[in-house]
Short mmCIF file of C-alpha atoms in Angstrom, two decimals:
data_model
loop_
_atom_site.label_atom_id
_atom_site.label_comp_id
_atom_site.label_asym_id
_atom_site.label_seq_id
_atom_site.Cartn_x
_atom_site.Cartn_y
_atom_site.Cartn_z
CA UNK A 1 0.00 0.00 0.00
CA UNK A 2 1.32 3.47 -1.36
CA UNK A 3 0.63 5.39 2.20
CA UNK A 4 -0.73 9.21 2.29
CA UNK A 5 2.35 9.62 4.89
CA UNK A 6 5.26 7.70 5.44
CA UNK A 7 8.33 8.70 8.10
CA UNK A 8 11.40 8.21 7.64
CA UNK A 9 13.22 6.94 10.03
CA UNK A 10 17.06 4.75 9.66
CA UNK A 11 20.34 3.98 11.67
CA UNK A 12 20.50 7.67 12.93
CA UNK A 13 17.47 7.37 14.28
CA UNK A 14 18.60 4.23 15.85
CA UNK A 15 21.37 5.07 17.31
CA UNK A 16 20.44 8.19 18.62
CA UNK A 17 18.02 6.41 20.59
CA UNK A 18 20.42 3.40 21.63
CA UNK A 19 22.68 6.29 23.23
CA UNK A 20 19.90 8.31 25.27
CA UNK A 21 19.32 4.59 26.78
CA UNK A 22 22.86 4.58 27.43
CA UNK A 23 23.32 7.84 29.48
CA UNK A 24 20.70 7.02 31.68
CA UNK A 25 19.09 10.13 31.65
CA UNK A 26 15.11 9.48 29.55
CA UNK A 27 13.23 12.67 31.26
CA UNK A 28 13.90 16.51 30.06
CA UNK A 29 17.29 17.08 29.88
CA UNK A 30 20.59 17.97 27.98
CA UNK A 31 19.30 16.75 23.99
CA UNK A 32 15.48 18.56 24.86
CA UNK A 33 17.93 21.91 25.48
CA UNK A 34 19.46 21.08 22.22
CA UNK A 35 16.63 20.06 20.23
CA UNK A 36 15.00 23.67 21.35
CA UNK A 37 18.27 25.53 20.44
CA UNK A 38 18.75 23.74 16.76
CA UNK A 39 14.91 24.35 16.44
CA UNK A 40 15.02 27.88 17.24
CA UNK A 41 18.04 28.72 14.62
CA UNK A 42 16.48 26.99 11.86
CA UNK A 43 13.84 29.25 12.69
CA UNK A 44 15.73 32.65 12.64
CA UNK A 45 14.59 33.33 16.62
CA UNK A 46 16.66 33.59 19.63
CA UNK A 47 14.91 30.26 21.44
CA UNK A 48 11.66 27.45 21.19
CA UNK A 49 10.36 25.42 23.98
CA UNK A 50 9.96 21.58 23.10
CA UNK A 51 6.72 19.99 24.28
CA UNK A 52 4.96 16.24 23.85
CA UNK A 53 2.22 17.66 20.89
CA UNK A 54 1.34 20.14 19.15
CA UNK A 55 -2.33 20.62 20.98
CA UNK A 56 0.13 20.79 24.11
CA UNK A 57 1.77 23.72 22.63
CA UNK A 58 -1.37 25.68 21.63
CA UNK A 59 -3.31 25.18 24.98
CA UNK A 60 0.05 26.50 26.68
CA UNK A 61 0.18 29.15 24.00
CA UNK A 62 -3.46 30.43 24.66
CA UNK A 63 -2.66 29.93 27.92
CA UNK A 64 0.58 32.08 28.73
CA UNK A 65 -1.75 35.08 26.82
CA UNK A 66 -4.55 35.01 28.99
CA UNK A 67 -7.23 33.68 27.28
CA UNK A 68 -10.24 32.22 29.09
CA UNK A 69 -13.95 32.88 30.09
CA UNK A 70 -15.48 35.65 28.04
CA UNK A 71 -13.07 35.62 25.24
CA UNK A 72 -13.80 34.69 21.54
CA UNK A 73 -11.13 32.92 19.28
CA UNK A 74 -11.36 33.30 15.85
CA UNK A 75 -10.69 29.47 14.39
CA UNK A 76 -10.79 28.12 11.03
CA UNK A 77 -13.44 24.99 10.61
CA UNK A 78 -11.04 23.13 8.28
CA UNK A 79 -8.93 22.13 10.51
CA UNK A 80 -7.71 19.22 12.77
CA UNK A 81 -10.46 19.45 16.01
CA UNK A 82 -7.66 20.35 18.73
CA UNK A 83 -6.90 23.87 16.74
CA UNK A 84 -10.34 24.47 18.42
CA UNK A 85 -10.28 22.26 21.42
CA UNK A 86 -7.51 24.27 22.98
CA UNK A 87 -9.72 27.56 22.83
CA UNK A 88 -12.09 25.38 25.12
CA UNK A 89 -9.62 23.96 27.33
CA UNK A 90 -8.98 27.72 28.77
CA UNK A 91 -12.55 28.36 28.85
CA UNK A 92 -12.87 30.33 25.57
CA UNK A 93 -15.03 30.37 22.66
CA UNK A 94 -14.60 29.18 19.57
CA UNK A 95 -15.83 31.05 16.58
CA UNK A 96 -15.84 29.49 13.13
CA UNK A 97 -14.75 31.27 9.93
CA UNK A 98 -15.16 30.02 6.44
CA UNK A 99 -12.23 29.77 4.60
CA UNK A 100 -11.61 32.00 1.08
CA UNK A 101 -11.89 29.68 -1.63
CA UNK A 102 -11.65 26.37 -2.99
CA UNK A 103 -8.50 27.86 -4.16
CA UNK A 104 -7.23 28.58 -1.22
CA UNK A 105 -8.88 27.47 1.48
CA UNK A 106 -7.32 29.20 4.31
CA UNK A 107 -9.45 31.41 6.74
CA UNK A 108 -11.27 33.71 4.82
CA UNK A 109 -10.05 37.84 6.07
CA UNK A 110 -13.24 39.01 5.26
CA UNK A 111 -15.28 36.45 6.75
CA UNK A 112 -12.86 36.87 9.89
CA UNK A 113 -13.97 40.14 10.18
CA UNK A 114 -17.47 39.74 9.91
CA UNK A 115 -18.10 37.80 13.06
CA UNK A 116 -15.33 39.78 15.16
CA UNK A 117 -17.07 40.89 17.69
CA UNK A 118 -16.37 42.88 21.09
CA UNK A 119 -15.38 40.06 22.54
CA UNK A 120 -13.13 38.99 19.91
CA UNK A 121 -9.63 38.54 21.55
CA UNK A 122 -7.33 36.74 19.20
CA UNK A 123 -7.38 34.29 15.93
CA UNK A 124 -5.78 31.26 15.17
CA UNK A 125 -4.17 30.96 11.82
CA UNK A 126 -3.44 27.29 10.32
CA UNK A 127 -1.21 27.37 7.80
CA UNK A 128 -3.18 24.32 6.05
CA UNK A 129 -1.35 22.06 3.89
CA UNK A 130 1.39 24.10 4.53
CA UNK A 131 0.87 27.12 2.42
CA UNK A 132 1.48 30.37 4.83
CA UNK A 133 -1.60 32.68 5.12
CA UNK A 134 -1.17 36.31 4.13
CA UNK A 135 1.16 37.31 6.82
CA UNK A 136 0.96 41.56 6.26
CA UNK A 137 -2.86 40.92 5.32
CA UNK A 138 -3.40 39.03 8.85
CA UNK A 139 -0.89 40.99 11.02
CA UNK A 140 -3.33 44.89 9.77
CA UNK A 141 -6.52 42.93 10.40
CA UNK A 142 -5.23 42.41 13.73
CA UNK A 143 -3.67 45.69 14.56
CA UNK A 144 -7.24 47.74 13.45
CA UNK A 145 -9.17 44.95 15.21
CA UNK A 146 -6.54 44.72 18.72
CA UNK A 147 -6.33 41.08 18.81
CA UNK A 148 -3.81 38.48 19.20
CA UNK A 149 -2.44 36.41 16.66
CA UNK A 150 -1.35 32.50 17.22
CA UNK A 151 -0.04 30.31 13.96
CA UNK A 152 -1.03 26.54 14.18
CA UNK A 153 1.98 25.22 12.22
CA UNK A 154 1.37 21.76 12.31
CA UNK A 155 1.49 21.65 8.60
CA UNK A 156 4.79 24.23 8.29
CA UNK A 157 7.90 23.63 10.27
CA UNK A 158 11.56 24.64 8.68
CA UNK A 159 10.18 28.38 7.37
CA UNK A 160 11.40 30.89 8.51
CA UNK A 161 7.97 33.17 8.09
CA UNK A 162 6.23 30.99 10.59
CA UNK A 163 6.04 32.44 13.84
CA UNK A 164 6.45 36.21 12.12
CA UNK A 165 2.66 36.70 12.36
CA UNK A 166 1.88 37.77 16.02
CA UNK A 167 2.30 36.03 19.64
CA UNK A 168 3.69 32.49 18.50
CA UNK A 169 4.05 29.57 16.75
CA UNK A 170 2.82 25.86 17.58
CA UNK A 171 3.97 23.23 15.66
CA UNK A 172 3.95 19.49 15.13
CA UNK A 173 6.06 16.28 15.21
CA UNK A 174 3.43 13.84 15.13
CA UNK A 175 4.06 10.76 13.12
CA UNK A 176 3.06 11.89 9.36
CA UNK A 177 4.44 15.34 9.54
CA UNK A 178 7.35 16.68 7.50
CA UNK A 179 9.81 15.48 10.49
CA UNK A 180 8.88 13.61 13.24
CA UNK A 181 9.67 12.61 17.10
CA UNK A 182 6.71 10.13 17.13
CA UNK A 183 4.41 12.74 19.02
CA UNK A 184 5.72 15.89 19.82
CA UNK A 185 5.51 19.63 19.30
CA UNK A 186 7.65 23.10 19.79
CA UNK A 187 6.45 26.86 20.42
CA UNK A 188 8.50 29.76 19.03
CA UNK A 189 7.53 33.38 20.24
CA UNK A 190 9.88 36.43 19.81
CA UNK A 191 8.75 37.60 23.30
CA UNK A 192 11.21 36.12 25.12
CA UNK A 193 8.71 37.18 28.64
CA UNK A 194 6.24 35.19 26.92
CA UNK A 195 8.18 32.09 25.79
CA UNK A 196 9.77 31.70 29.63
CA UNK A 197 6.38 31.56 30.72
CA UNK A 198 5.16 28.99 28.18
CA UNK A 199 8.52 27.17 29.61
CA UNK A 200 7.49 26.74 33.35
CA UNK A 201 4.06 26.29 32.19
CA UNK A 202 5.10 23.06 30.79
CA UNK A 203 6.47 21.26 33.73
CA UNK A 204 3.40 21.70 36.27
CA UNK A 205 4.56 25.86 36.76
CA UNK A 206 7.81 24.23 38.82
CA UNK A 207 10.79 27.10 39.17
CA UNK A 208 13.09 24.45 38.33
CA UNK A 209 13.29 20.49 36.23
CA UNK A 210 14.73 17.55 37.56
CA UNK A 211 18.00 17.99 35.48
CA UNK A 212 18.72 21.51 36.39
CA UNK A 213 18.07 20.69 39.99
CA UNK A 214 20.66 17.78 39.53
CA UNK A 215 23.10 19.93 38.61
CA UNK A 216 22.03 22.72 40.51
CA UNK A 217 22.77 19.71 43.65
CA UNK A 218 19.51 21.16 45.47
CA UNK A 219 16.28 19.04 45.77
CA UNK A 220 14.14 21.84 46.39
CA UNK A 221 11.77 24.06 44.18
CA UNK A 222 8.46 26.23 43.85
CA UNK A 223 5.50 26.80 42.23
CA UNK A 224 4.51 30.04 41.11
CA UNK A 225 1.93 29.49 38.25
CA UNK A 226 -0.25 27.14 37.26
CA UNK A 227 1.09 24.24 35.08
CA UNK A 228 0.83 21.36 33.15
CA UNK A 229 2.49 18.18 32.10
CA UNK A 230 3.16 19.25 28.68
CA UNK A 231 7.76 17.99 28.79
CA UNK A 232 9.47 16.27 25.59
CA UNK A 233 11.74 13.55 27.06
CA UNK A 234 15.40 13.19 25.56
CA UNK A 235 14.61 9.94 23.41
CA UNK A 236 11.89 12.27 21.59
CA UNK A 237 15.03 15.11 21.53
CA UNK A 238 16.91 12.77 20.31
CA UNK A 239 15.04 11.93 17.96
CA UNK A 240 14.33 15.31 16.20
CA UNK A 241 17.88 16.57 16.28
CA UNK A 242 18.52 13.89 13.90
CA UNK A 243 15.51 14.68 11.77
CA UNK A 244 15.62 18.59 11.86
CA UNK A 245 19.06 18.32 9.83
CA UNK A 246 17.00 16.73 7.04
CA UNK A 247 14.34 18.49 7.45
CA UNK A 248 15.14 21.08 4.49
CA UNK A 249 16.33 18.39 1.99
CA UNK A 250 12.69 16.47 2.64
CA UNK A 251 10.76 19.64 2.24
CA UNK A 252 12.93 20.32 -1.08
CA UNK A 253 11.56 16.91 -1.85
CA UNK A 254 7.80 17.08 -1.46
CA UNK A 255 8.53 20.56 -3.24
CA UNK A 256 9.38 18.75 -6.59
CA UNK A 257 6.82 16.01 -6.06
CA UNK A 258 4.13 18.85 -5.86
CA UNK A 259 5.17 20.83 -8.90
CA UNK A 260 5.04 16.71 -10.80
CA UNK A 261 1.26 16.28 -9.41
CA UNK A 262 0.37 20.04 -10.67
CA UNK A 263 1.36 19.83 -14.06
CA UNK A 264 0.20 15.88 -14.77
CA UNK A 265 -3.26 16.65 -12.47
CA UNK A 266 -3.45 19.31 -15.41
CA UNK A 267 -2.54 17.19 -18.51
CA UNK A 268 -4.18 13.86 -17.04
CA UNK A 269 -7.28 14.56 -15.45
CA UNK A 270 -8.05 18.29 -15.90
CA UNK A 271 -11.89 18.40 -14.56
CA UNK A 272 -9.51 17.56 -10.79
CA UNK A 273 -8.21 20.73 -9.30
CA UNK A 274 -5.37 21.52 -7.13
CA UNK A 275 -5.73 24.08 -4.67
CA UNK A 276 -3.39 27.04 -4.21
CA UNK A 277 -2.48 27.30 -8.00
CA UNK A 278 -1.22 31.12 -7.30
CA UNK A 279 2.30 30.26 -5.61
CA UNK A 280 2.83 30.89 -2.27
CA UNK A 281 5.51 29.70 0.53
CA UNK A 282 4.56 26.19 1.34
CA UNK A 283 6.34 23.38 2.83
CA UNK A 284 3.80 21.11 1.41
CA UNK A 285 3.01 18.90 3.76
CA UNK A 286 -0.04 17.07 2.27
CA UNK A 287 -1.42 16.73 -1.50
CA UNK A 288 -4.71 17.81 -1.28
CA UNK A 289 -7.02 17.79 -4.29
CA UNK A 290 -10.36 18.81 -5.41
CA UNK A 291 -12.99 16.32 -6.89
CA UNK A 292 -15.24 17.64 -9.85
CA UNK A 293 -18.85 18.29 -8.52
CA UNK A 294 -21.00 14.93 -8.66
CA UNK A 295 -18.49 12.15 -8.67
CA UNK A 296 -18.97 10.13 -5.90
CA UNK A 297 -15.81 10.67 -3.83
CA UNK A 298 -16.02 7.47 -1.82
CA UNK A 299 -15.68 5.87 -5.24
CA UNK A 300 -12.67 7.49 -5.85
CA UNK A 301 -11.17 6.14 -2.43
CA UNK A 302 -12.27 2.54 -3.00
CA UNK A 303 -10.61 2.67 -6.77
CA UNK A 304 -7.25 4.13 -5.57
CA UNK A 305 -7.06 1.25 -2.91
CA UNK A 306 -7.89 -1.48 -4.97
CA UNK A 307 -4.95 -0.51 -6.46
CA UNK A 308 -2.91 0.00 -3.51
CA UNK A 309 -2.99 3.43 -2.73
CA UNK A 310 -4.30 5.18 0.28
CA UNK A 311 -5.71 8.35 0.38
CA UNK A 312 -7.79 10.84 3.07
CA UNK A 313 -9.58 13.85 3.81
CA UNK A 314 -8.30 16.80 5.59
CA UNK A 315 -10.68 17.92 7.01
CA UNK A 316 -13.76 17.05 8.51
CA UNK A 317 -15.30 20.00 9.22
CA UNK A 318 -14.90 20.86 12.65
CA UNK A 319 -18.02 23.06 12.99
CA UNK A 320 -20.01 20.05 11.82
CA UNK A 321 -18.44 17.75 14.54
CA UNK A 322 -20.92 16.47 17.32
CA UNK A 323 -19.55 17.87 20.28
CA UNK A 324 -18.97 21.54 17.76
CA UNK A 325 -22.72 21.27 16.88
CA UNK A 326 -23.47 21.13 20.29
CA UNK A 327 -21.30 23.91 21.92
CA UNK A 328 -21.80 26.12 18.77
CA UNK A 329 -25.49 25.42 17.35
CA UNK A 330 -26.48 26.87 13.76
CA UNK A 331 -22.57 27.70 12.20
CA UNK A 332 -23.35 27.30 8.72
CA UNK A 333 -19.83 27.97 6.60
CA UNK A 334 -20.70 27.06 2.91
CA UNK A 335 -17.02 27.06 1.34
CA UNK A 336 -15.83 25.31 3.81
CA UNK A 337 -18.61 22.39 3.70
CA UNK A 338 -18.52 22.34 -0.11
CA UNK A 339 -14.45 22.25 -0.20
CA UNK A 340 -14.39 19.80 2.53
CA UNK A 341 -16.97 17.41 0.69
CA UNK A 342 -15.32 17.37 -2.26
CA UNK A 343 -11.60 17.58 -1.49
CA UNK A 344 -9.48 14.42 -1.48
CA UNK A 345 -5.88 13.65 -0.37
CA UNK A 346 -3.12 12.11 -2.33
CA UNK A 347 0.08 10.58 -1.01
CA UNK A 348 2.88 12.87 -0.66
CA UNK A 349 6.08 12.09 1.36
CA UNK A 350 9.76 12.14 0.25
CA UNK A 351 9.66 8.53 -0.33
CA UNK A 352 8.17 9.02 -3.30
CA UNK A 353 9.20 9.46 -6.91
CA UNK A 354 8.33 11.14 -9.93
CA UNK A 355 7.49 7.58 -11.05
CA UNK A 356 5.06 7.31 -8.26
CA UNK A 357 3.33 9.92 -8.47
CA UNK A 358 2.58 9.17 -12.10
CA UNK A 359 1.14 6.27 -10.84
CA UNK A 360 -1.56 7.86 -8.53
CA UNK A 361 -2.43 10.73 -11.27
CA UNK A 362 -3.13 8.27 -13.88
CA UNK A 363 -5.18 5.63 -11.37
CA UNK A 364 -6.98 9.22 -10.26
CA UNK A 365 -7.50 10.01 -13.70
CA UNK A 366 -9.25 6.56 -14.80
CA UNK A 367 -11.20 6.51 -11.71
CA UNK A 368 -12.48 9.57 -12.00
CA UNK A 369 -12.95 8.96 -15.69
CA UNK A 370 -14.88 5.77 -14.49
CA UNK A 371 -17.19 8.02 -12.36
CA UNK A 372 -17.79 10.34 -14.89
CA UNK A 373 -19.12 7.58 -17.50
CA UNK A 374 -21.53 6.29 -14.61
CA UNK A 375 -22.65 9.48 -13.77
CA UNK A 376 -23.46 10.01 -17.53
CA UNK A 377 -25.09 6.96 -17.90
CA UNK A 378 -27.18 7.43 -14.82
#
């Protein structure tokens, strides 16, 4: 089976983790510090903070700012759910915004602004697929309007842009991201007042970690601030200082293996479009792809795994979720419904070659081809 997402993981790997077992030393400690520093200059900022997700890193994020009871988030539906679960874990609210265009669907501006309201505090910018929002677009929205800005980017690590919008920057190193420490996540915020807050947030609000106490040779330590659980360990560190120095040369990668899906998408099966066809900075994470109106997209999915290759969605629409329905009755967000019911996702990881991806536009092409007929036959 050709997966959507594939790590890549070898001896490096391997060793790296065969010599954290050897020191002795699995908690927070000496290769987390490093793994923050490395993660920081490949970044272009003066520090990061290392944490065990990515939802970790935005409930910390909204956190450290304030945010709670009262406050309204502005969130994009098309999303993964914890963008908006961490608005409710500090007592926020949620509220959904359409996204521009099946072109680009990011978080529509306009539709942003709309349903600001006076208690509109900050929005939360995902940087789907990959593609960056409008940074100077975003960043005078939020100056007229007063709020705070926070970049989910899950989808984006290794640019320097991300975490140049507003407060800070959450990202990902779950298992089919563009690197990965199994689970895992990092912050980057240019308020350094800000980011040392995040820090001690992350180990239950303690003044000091078990490493710096060791070689500090005092037990003893405070609590100032509320905290949470939220540490990276060193095999996870460990881990992601291997993959962060291939981290450019993968996203160079899925780069080329984009621009081959545009251009066959376009010669092979030209009634399938491919979002974001303006160019913008992208680490292109995922291959996502839009299904003409009326073919029966579960079709589609069943063809391409008969013949071995896996595909998904991103995403469900959050709004629509149960629990979303509940909490937030009567969001109706047409672009978004109508992108996310037709959009499909094609493999797209540096394992891949030009030969494959040949493969899964021309197995697209017939089974969409095959849809087409039964459609016109119906």
């Amino acid at each position: 089976m050709l997966l959507v997402a594939e790590p890549i993981l070898g001896p490096e790997e391997k060793t790296a983790l065969a010599e954290v077992i050897d020191s002795g030393w699995l908690t927070m400690g000496d290769r987390v510090r490093a793994f923050e520093q490395a993660f920081a200059e490949v970044h272009g900022v003066e520090d990061s903070v290392a944490v065990n997700s990515c939802t970790a890193a935005l409930h910390l994020i909204l956190h450290a700012l304030g945010l709670g009871p009262g406050d309204e988030v502005l969130v994009p539906a098309l999303t993964f759910v914890a963008t908006a679960n961490c608005v409710v874990y500090v007592g926020a609210t949620p509220i959904f915004v359409d996204i521009e265009s099946a072109d680009v669907p990011l978080m529509s501006l306009a539709d942003a602004e709309a349903r600001c309201t006076a208690r509109t505090k900050a929005v939360i910018l995902v940087h789907f697929a990959g593609y960056l929002a409008d940074r100077e677009a975003w960043r005078d929205f939020a100056r007229r309007k007063g709020l705070l800005v926070i970049e989910d980017a899950a989808h984006a690590p290794g640019l320097r842009q991300v975490g140049t919008f507003g407060e800070a920057a959450a990202f990902s190193f779950y298992g089919n991201k563009n690197m990965t420490t199994a689970e895992g996540g990092a912050i980057i915020a240019r308020d350094s007042a800000l980011l040392e807050t995040i820090r001690q947030a992350r180990g239950h609000g303690m003044t000091s970690g078990t490493r710096q106490r060791l070689n500090a040779r005092t037990p003893t330590y405070d609590v100032t601030m509320l905290g949470f659980n939220y540490r990276m360990d060193e095999m996870r560190a460990a881990i992601g200082l291997v993959q962060l120095r291939k981290l450019p040369g993968w996203n160079e990668v899925r780069s080329r293996l984009v621009a081959d899906y545009r251009q066959l998408i376009a010669e092979r099966c030209p009634s399938v479009t491919v979002p974001f066809q303006q160019p913008r900075l992208s680490t292109f994470h995922i291959m996502p792809v839009v299904l003409p109106a009326g073919v029966v997209r579960q079709e589609v999915i069943d063809h391409l795994r008969e013949n071995g290759i896996q595909t998904t969605i991103h995403y469900p629409p959050v709004h629509l979720m149960t629990l979303y329905r509940e909490l937030c009755p009567g969001v109706q967000l047409p672009r978004t419904e109508d992108f996310a019911l037709r959009e499909l996702t094609l493999p797209l990881h540096p394992r891949m070659e030009a030969e494959t991806v040949e493969l899964v536009v021309d197995t697209l092409a017939r089974a969409v081809q095959a849809e087409t007929v039964v459609k016109a036959v119906a």
